[in-house]
GROMACS .gro file of C-alpha atoms in nm:
model
  244
    1MET     CA    1   0.212   1.350  14.994
    2LYS     CA    2   0.419   1.184  15.267
    3VAL     CA    3   0.365   0.811  15.300
    4LYS     CA    4   0.363   0.681  15.658
    5GLN     CA    5   0.442   0.316  15.721
    6THR     CA    6   0.487   0.135  16.052
    7ALA     CA    7   0.473  -0.230  15.943
    8GLY     CA    8   0.848  -0.276  15.987
    9ARG     CA    9   0.855  -0.150  16.344
   10ASP     CA   10   0.528  -0.324  16.430
   11GLN     CA   11   0.649  -0.666  16.314
   12LEU     CA   12   1.029  -0.650  16.335
   13GLY     CA   13   1.107  -0.359  16.564
   14ASP     CA   14   1.254  -0.574  16.839
   15PHE     CA   15   1.405  -0.846  16.620
   16ALA     CA   16   1.556  -0.634  16.339
   17PRO     CA   17   1.530  -0.264  16.423
   18GLN     CA   18   1.765  -0.155  16.141
   19PHE     CA   19   1.562  -0.343  15.879
   20ALA     CA   20   1.242  -0.198  16.029
   21GLN     CA   21   1.383   0.153  16.009
   22LEU     CA   22   1.494   0.107  15.646
   23ASN     CA   23   1.153  -0.034  15.553
   24ASP     CA   24   0.945   0.235  15.723
   25ASP     CA   25   1.156   0.547  15.683
   26ILE     CA   26   1.355   0.489  15.364
   27LEU     CA   27   1.152   0.260  15.135
   28PHE     CA   28   0.803   0.375  15.238
   29GLY     CA   29   0.922   0.716  15.347
   30GLU     CA   30   1.183   0.877  15.124
   31VAL     CA   31   1.149   0.652  14.817
   32TRP     CA   32   0.767   0.640  14.801
   33SER     CA   33   0.745   1.010  14.882
   34GLY     CA   34   0.983   1.127  14.609
   35ASN     CA   35   0.863   1.404  14.382
   36GLY     CA   36   0.950   1.243  14.049
   37LEU     CA   37   0.658   0.998  14.022
   38SER     CA   38   0.299   1.003  14.140
   39LEU     CA   39   0.186   0.755  14.404
   40LYS     CA   40  -0.042   0.596  14.143
   41LEU     CA   41   0.246   0.532  13.904
   42ARG     CA   42   0.463   0.399  14.188
   43SER     CA   43   0.185   0.155  14.278
   44ILE     CA   44   0.157   0.037  13.917
   45LEU     CA   45   0.534  -0.014  13.895
   46THR     CA   46   0.542  -0.203  14.225
   47VAL     CA   47   0.255  -0.435  14.131
   48THR     CA   48   0.415  -0.503  13.791
   49VAL     CA   49   0.754  -0.592  13.939
   50LEU     CA   50   0.604  -0.818  14.207
   51VAL     CA   51   0.394  -1.006  13.951
   52SER     CA   52   0.701  -1.045  13.727
   53LYS     CA   53   0.894  -1.200  14.016
   54GLY     CA   54   0.603  -1.420  14.122
   55LEU     CA   55   0.587  -1.262  14.468
   56ILE     CA   56   0.212  -1.298  14.520
   57ASP     CA   57   0.192  -1.310  14.900
   58ASN     CA   58   0.045  -1.103  15.182
   59SER     CA   59   0.267  -0.810  15.091
   60PHE     CA   60   0.128  -0.821  14.736
   61GLN     CA   61  -0.224  -0.796  14.877
   62PHE     CA   62  -0.112  -0.481  15.059
   63HIS     CA   63   0.026  -0.332  14.737
   64ILE     CA   64  -0.298  -0.405  14.549
   65GLU     CA   65  -0.491  -0.230  14.828
   66ASN     CA   66  -0.243   0.057  14.814
   67ALA     CA   67  -0.284   0.082  14.436
   68LYS     CA   68  -0.661   0.110  14.477
   69LYS     CA   69  -0.615   0.380  14.741
   70ASN     CA   70  -0.373   0.564  14.510
   71GLY     CA   71  -0.631   0.583  14.231
   72VAL     CA   72  -0.582   0.267  14.022
   73THR     CA   73  -0.934   0.170  13.919
   74LYS     CA   74  -1.068  -0.184  13.884
   75ARG     CA   75  -1.064  -0.155  13.507
   76GLU     CA   76  -0.708  -0.022  13.505
   77MET     CA   77  -0.589  -0.302  13.734
   78ALA     CA   78  -0.747  -0.563  13.507
   79ASP     CA   79  -0.575  -0.407  13.204
   80ILE     CA   80  -0.241  -0.386  13.386
   81LEU     CA   81  -0.244  -0.752  13.493
   82THR     CA   82  -0.360  -0.869  13.149
   83HIS     CA   83  -0.074  -0.679  12.985
   84VAL     CA   84   0.182  -0.806  13.236
   85ALA     CA   85   0.064  -1.167  13.189
   86PHE     CA   86   0.226  -1.184  12.844
   87TYR     CA   87   0.565  -1.084  12.987
   88ALA     CA   88   0.561  -1.221  13.342
   89GLY     CA   89   0.381  -1.551  13.284
   90TRP     CA   90   0.021  -1.670  13.286
   91PRO     CA   91   0.035  -1.847  13.627
   92ASN     CA   92   0.176  -1.533  13.792
   93ALA     CA   93  -0.103  -1.326  13.643
   94TRP     CA   94  -0.369  -1.573  13.758
   95ALA     CA   95  -0.236  -1.553  14.113
   96ALA     CA   96  -0.231  -1.173  14.094
   97PHE     CA   97  -0.588  -1.162  13.963
   98ARG     CA   98  -0.710  -1.367  14.260
   99ALA     CA   99  -0.571  -1.105  14.496
  100ALA     CA  100  -0.704  -0.816  14.286
  101VAL     CA  101  -1.057  -0.959  14.266
  102GLU     CA  102  -1.064  -0.982  14.644
  103VAL     CA  103  -0.949  -0.622  14.691
  104TYR     CA  104  -1.185  -0.474  14.430
  105LYS     CA  105  -1.493  -0.687  14.499
  106ASP     CA  106  -1.659  -0.421  14.715
  107ASP     CA  107  -1.606  -0.133  14.474
  108PRO     CA  108  -1.959  -0.040  14.360
  109GLY     CA  109  -1.983   0.223  14.092
  110ALA     CA  110  -1.638   0.159  13.948
  111ASP     CA  111  -1.802   0.029  13.630
  112GLY     CA  112  -1.983   0.359  13.566
  113GLY     CA  113  -2.322   0.233  13.683
  114MET     CA  114  -2.609   0.153  13.448
  115PHE     CA  115  -2.470   0.356  13.157
  116GLY     CA  116  -2.112   0.228  13.167
  117LEU     CA  117  -1.772   0.377  13.244
  118GLY     CA  118  -1.657   0.478  12.897
  119GLN     CA  119  -1.303   0.606  12.849
  120SER     CA  120  -1.070   0.819  13.057
  121ASN     CA  121  -1.174   1.183  13.027
  122ASP     CA  122  -0.829   1.288  12.907
  123ALA     CA  123  -0.940   1.591  12.706
  124TYR     CA  124  -1.060   1.766  13.023
  125ALA     CA  125  -0.825   1.605  13.277
  126ARG     CA  126  -0.656   1.938  13.347
  127TYR     CA  127  -0.985   2.068  13.487
  128PHE     CA  128  -1.031   1.780  13.732
  129ILE     CA  129  -0.871   1.669  14.057
  130GLY     CA  130  -0.855   1.289  14.031
  131ASN     CA  131  -0.968   1.064  13.748
  132SER     CA  132  -1.294   1.096  13.559
  133TYR     CA  133  -1.445   0.893  13.275
  134LEU     CA  134  -1.673   0.989  12.987
  135ASN     CA  135  -1.922   0.766  12.807
  136PRO     CA  136  -2.102   0.956  12.526
  137LEU     CA  137  -2.464   0.844  12.492
  138THR     CA  138  -2.575   1.047  12.189
  139ASP     CA  139  -2.420   1.196  11.876
  140PRO     CA  140  -2.402   1.576  11.908
  141GLU     CA  141  -2.425   1.602  11.528
  142GLU     CA  142  -2.775   1.453  11.543
  143THR     CA  143  -2.932   1.575  11.870
  144ILE     CA  144  -2.860   1.716  12.217
  145PHE     CA  145  -2.537   1.567  12.348
  146LEU     CA  146  -2.579   1.339  12.652
  147ALA     CA  147  -2.284   1.179  12.830
  148ASN     CA  148  -2.241   0.963  13.138
  149VAL     CA  149  -1.964   1.115  13.352
  150THR     CA  150  -1.808   0.899  13.624
  151PHE     CA  151  -1.585   1.032  13.903
  152GLU     CA  152  -1.357   0.808  14.108
  153PRO     CA  153  -1.372   0.860  14.488
  154GLY     CA  154  -1.241   1.206  14.573
  155CYS     CA  155  -1.255   1.330  14.214
  156ARG     CA  156  -1.422   1.663  14.136
  157ASN     CA  157  -1.404   1.919  13.859
  158ASN     CA  158  -1.281   2.276  13.900
  159TRP     CA  159  -1.511   2.565  13.968
  160HIS     CA  160  -1.662   2.662  13.632
  161ILE     CA  161  -1.934   2.869  13.468
  162HIS     CA  162  -2.164   2.788  13.176
  163HIS     CA  163  -2.198   3.118  12.994
  164ALA     CA  164  -2.482   3.197  12.753
  165ALA     CA  165  -2.628   3.507  12.594
  166LYS     CA  166  -2.971   3.345  12.626
  167GLY     CA  167  -3.091   3.019  12.785
  168GLY     CA  168  -2.809   2.773  12.841
  169GLY     CA  169  -2.687   2.614  13.162
  170GLN     CA  170  -2.651   2.244  13.237
  171ILE     CA  171  -2.864   1.960  13.377
  172LEU     CA  172  -2.726   1.665  13.573
  173LEU     CA  173  -2.919   1.339  13.619
  174CYS     CA  174  -2.755   1.145  13.902
  175THR     CA  175  -2.743   0.772  13.832
  176ASP     CA  176  -2.496   0.599  14.064
  177GLY     CA  177  -2.295   0.643  14.384
  178ARG     CA  178  -2.273   0.953  14.602
  179GLY     CA  179  -2.148   1.296  14.508
  180TRP     CA  180  -2.159   1.669  14.570
  181TYR     CA  181  -2.273   1.984  14.390
  182GLN     CA  182  -2.196   2.334  14.511
  183GLU     CA  183  -2.265   2.685  14.385
  184TRP     CA  184  -2.036   2.971  14.475
  185GLY     CA  185  -2.132   3.123  14.810
  186LYS     CA  186  -2.372   2.839  14.900
  187ASP     CA  187  -2.348   2.515  15.098
  188ALA     CA  188  -2.266   2.197  14.910
  189ARG     CA  189  -2.556   1.968  14.821
  190GLU     CA  190  -2.516   1.593  14.862
  191LEU     CA  191  -2.622   1.395  14.555
  192HIS     CA  192  -2.767   1.045  14.520
  193PRO     CA  193  -2.914   0.837  14.236
  194GLY     CA  194  -3.238   0.993  14.118
  195ASP     CA  195  -3.139   1.349  14.205
  196VAL     CA  196  -3.164   1.613  13.934
  197VAL     CA  197  -2.952   1.929  13.933
  198TYR     CA  198  -3.034   2.227  13.713
  199ILE     CA  199  -2.740   2.465  13.684
  200PRO     CA  200  -2.843   2.804  13.542
  201ALA     CA  201  -2.613   2.990  13.308
  202GLU     CA  202  -2.367   3.232  13.471
  203VAL     CA  203  -2.360   3.039  13.803
  204LYS     CA  204  -2.012   2.945  13.929
  205HIS     CA  205  -2.016   2.587  14.059
  206TRP     CA  206  -1.846   2.247  14.082
  207HIS     CA  207  -1.957   1.885  14.111
  208GLY     CA  208  -1.792   1.549  14.175
  209ALA     CA  209  -1.770   1.238  14.390
  210ALA     CA  210  -1.771   1.200  14.765
  211LYS     CA  211  -1.440   1.105  14.925
  212ASP     CA  212  -1.543   0.743  14.980
  213SER     CA  213  -1.767   0.673  14.680
  214TRP     CA  214  -1.768   0.655  14.303
  215PHE     CA  215  -2.025   0.884  14.146
  216SER     CA  216  -2.191   0.898  13.803
  217HIS     CA  217  -2.429   1.142  13.642
  218ILE     CA  218  -2.563   1.208  13.294
  219ALA     CA  219  -2.479   1.562  13.187
  220PHE     CA  220  -2.624   1.766  12.906
  221GLU     CA  221  -2.609   2.130  12.810
  222ALA     CA  222  -2.942   2.313  12.808
  223PRO     CA  223  -3.014   2.480  12.469
  224GLY     CA  224  -2.908   2.841  12.446
  225GLU     CA  225  -2.734   3.106  12.239
  226ASP     CA  226  -2.358   3.177  12.236
  227CYS     CA  227  -2.290   2.904  12.495
  228PHE     CA  228  -1.939   2.833  12.623
  229ASN     CA  229  -1.772   2.710  12.942
  230GLU     CA  230  -1.526   2.904  13.152
  231TRP     CA  231  -1.304   2.688  13.375
  232ARG     CA  232  -1.182   2.848  13.695
  233GLU     CA  233  -0.972   2.746  13.997
  234PRO     CA  234  -0.967   2.397  14.155
  235VAL     CA  235  -1.185   2.326  14.457
  236ASP     CA  236  -0.980   2.389  14.770
  237ASP     CA  237  -0.861   2.063  14.930
  238ALA     CA  238  -0.941   2.183  15.283
  239GLN     CA  239  -1.289   2.294  15.178
  240TYR     CA  240  -1.358   1.963  15.005
  241GLY     CA  241  -1.213   1.769  15.298
  242LYS     CA  242  -1.479   1.910  15.530
  243LEU     CA  243  -1.758   1.741  15.333
  244ALA     CA  244  -1.879   1.416  15.491
   0.00000   0.00000   0.00000
C-alpha cells in the first residue's frame, strides 16, 4: 500500500523544498512503501527507535497515531512501550505512554468488551484479514465450547462453511462494537450488541468488524454429527469497502 505524505511540502515547501521532497517522496514514499516489511512492523520499529532516542515530540504523536492506523492495538502498544522501557530508559517510556494514552483513549472495544480480549488468534490467522483475538470461555472437554472473538477495525474472516451430516451450524451472540455478517448471494447484515446470528450448516458466509469499529461476539458451534469447517477465499476488498 502506497503511503502518501505531504507534511514536508505543507510546512517546508517554500523554505526547504529539497528536504520536503526527501521527506514526502523518499522517506514516507519509497521507504515506508517497501515490500519487505508490513506497515504495522514499520510503525513498531519507528516508535521503538524514537523512544530509544528520547524524541517524544509532535512527530512522535503522529507516529503513534500512524501505528494505531496500521493495526497496532492498545494492548500491543502498552506491551511494546513496557518492553522498550527496560532498554531505552524509564523516563523515555513514561513520556511515550503519555502520548499513547492520548491517542488510544477513544478506542472503545479494543479490550474485547465485557468478556475480555484474550490472546491473538494465531492458529487461525491465515483465515483472517487483519488481527483477531480469542478468549475461550468454556472448556470443550467438559461442555459446549464458547469463545469471545474480537476483531480489530477492518478485520474479517474468510468466506467459510460449517459442514454437518446432521444439525450443526454456528451461533453468534454480538456483545460489543459494530460488525457485519453476510451469506453468499445475500446482502450484508449490520451487527450490534444484542444481535443474535444463527448460521445454518452448509451456508457459505463471513463475519467481522466494520471498517471504523472494533467488534466482539461469542461464538459456539451448534451440536451436530460429523461437523467440520471448510475455509474458502478471502472477502473481496472492494466488496468489503462498499459497506458503511
